[in-house]
XYZ file of C-alpha atoms in Angstrom:
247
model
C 9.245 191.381 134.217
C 11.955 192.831 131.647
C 13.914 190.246 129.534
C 18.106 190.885 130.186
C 21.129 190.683 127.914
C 23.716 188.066 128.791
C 27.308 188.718 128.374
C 29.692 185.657 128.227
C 33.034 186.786 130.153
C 35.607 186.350 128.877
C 33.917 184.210 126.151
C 32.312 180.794 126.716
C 34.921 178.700 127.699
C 33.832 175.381 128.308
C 35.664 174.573 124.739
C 37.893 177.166 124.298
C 40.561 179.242 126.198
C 39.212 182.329 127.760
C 39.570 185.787 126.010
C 40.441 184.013 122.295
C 38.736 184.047 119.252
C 37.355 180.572 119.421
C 35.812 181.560 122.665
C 34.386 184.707 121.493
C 32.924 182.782 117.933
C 31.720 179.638 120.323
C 29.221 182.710 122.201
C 28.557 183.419 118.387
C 27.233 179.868 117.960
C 25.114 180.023 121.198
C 23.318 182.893 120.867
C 25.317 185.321 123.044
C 24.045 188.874 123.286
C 27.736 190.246 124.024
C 30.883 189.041 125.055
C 33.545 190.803 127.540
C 36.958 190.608 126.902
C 40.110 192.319 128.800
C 42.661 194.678 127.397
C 46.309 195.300 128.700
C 49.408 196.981 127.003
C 52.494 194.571 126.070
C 55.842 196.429 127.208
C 55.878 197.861 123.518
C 52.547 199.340 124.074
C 50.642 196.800 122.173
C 46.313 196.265 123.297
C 46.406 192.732 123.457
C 43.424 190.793 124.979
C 44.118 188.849 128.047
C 43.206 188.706 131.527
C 46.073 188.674 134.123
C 48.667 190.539 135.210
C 50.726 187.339 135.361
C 51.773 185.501 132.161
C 52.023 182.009 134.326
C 48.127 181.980 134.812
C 47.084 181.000 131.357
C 50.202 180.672 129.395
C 53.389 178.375 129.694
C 55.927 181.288 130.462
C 55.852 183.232 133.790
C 56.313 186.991 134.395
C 54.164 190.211 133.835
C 52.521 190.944 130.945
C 53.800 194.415 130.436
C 57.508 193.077 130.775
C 56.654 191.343 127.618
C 56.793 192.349 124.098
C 54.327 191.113 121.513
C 56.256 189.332 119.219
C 57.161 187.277 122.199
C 53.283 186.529 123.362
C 51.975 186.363 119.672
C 54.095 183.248 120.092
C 52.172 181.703 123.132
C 49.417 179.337 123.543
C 46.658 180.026 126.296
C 45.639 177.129 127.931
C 41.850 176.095 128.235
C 40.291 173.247 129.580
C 40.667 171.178 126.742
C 42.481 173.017 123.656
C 44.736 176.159 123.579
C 44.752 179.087 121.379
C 46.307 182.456 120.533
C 46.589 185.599 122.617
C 44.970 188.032 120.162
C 45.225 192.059 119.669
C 42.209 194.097 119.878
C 42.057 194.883 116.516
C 42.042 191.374 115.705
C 39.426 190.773 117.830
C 36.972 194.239 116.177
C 38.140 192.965 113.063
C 37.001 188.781 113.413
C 33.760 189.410 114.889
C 32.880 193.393 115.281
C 29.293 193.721 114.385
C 28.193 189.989 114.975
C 27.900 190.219 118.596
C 27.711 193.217 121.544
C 31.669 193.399 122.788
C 32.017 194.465 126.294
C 35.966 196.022 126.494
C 36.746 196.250 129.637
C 40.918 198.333 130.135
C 42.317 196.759 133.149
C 45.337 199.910 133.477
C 46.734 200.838 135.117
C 48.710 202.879 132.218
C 47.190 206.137 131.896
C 47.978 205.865 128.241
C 45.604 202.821 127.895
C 42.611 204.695 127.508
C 44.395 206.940 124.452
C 45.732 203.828 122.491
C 42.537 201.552 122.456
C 40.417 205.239 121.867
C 42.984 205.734 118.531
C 41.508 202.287 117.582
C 38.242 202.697 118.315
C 38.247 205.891 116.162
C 39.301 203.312 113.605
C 36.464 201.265 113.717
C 33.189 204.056 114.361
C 31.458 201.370 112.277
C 30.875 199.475 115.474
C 30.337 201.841 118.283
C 26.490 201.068 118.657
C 27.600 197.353 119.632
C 30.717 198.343 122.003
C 30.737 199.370 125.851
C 33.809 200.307 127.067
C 34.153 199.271 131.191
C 36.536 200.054 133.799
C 37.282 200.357 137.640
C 39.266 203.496 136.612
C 36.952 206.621 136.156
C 39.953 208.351 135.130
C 40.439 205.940 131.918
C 36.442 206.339 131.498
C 36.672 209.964 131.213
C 39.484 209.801 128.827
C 37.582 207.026 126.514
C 34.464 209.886 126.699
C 36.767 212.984 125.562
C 38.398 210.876 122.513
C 35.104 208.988 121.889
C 32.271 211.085 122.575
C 29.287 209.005 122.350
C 30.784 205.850 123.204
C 28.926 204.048 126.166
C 31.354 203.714 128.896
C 30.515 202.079 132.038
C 31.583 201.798 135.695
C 32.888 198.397 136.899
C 32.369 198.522 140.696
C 33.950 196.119 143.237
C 33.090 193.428 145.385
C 32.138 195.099 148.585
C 34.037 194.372 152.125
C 32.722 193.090 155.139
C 32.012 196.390 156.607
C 29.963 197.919 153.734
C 25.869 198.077 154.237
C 24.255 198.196 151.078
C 23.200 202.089 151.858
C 27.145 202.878 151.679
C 27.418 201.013 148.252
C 24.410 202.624 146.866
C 26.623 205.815 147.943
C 29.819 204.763 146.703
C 28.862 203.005 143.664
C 26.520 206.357 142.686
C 29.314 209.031 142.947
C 32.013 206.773 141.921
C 29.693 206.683 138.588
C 29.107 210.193 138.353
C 32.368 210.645 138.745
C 33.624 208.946 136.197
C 30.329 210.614 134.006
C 29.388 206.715 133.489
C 25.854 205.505 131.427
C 26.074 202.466 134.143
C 27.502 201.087 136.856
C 27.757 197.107 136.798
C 27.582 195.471 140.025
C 27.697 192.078 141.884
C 24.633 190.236 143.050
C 25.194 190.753 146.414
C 25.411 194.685 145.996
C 21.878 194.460 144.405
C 18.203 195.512 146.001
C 15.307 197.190 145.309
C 16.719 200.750 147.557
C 19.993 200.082 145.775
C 18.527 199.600 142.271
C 16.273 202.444 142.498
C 18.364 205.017 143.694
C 21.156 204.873 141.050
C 18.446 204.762 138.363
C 16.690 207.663 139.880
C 19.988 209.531 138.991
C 19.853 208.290 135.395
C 22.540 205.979 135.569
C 22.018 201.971 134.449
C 22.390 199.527 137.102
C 24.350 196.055 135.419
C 25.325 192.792 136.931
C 28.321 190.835 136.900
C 29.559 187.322 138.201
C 26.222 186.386 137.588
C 26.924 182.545 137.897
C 24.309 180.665 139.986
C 20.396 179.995 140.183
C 20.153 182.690 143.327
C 22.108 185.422 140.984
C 19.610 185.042 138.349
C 16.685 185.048 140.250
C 17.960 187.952 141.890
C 18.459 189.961 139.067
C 15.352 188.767 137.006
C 13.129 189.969 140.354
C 15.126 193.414 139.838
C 15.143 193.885 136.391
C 18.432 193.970 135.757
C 18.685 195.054 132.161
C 21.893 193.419 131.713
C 24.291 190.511 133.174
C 28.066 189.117 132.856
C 28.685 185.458 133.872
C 31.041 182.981 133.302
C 28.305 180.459 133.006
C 26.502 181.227 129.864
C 24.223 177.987 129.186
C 22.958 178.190 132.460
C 22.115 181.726 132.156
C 20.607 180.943 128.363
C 18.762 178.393 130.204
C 17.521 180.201 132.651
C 16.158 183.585 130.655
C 14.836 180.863 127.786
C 12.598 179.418 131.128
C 11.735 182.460 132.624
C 10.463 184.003 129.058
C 9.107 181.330 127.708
């Protein structure tokens, strides 16, 4: 059995607001192998690193975040479950701790221009390429991330299947989908995963990742499939659980 990376999402929040720099330095402390943050464009076309669509989720003022310029959010305070903290740009977050822990990027888009502005700052910061993967549901965004970048991993993000969907048509989807998008992985949720569906991506030479890996039947999921490398919002139990499984 293979050890496995673990990516904190979003940071590890249990202290700290999600997708800030105290949450990304508190998966510093712990012993993090990565941590995934999220990237959207302000209204003046500024990367900034936050989750939602909608403002109101983590912040105290309501409306879209691309209605917004960033002198307005620099102002805000995202709320956490027991402190706030500042909505930072992606070059503040390469800058703060690029090179002292993997960073998992993933665009959320839609703007087809996303994938040019955060490539003109990655070009900025070649430096730390070898610790970066750049994710996204939007092969067209990975493909443009591959022609500014070349040599950049980029990687698939793959949703949550519906009812309908056997794990034969996921194997399908998720496979072309990646090749599509010309991806070194494809990152997948726990109940996409088994041997068949493991197997046959890999045969093509394309990773197979995990994400929303949060619980004890996740884990022993992918530890049985040697999942090389997992995303989960619960990062001590996932330490916890590698450190007991390895030990």
């Amino acid at each position: 059995m293979n050890n496995f990376e673990i990516v904190a999402h979003r940071g590890v929040t249990d202290e700290a607001p999600e997708n800030t720099l105290p949450a990304f330095e508190r998966a510093i402390e712990l012993g993090a192998d990565a941590v995934e943050l999220d990237v959207r464009l302000t209204a003046d076309r500024i990367p900034v690193v936050f989750h939602y669509y909608y403002l109101e989720n983590a912040t105290p003022i309501a409306g879209p975040i691309f209605s917004c310029k960033y002198a307005e959010l620099k102002q805000l305070q995202v709320r956490g479950r027991s402190t706030t903290g500042k909505i930072p740009t992606l070059p503040e977050v390469l800058d703060a701790i690029g090179g002292q822990i993997g960073l998992e990027v993933e665009i959320k888009g839609p703007e087809p221009e996303s994938a040019v502005i955060v490539a003109g700052i990655l070009q900025e910061h070649k430096r730390l390429w070898q610790t970066i993967e750049i994710t996204s549901y939007e092969p067209a965004l990975l493909l443009e991330i591959r022609k500014q970048c070349p040599g950049l991993a980029t990687d698939l993000l793959f949703s949550r299947s519906q009812p309908w969907m056997k794990l034969d048509v996921v194997a399908y989807q998720a496979l072309h989908q990646a090749r599509l998008a010309q991806a070194r992985a494809v990152h997948l949720h726990p109940t996409q995963l088994s041997q068949d569906v493991v197997a046959g991506i890999k045969q093509n030479g394309i990773e197979v990742h995990a994400w929303d890996v949060n619980d004890e039947k996740s884990l022993q999921i992918i530890a049985e499939l040697e999942v090389p490398r997992i995303c989960t919002d619960n990062f001590q139990r996932a330490f916890d659980f590698r450190r007991r499984l390895f030990a």
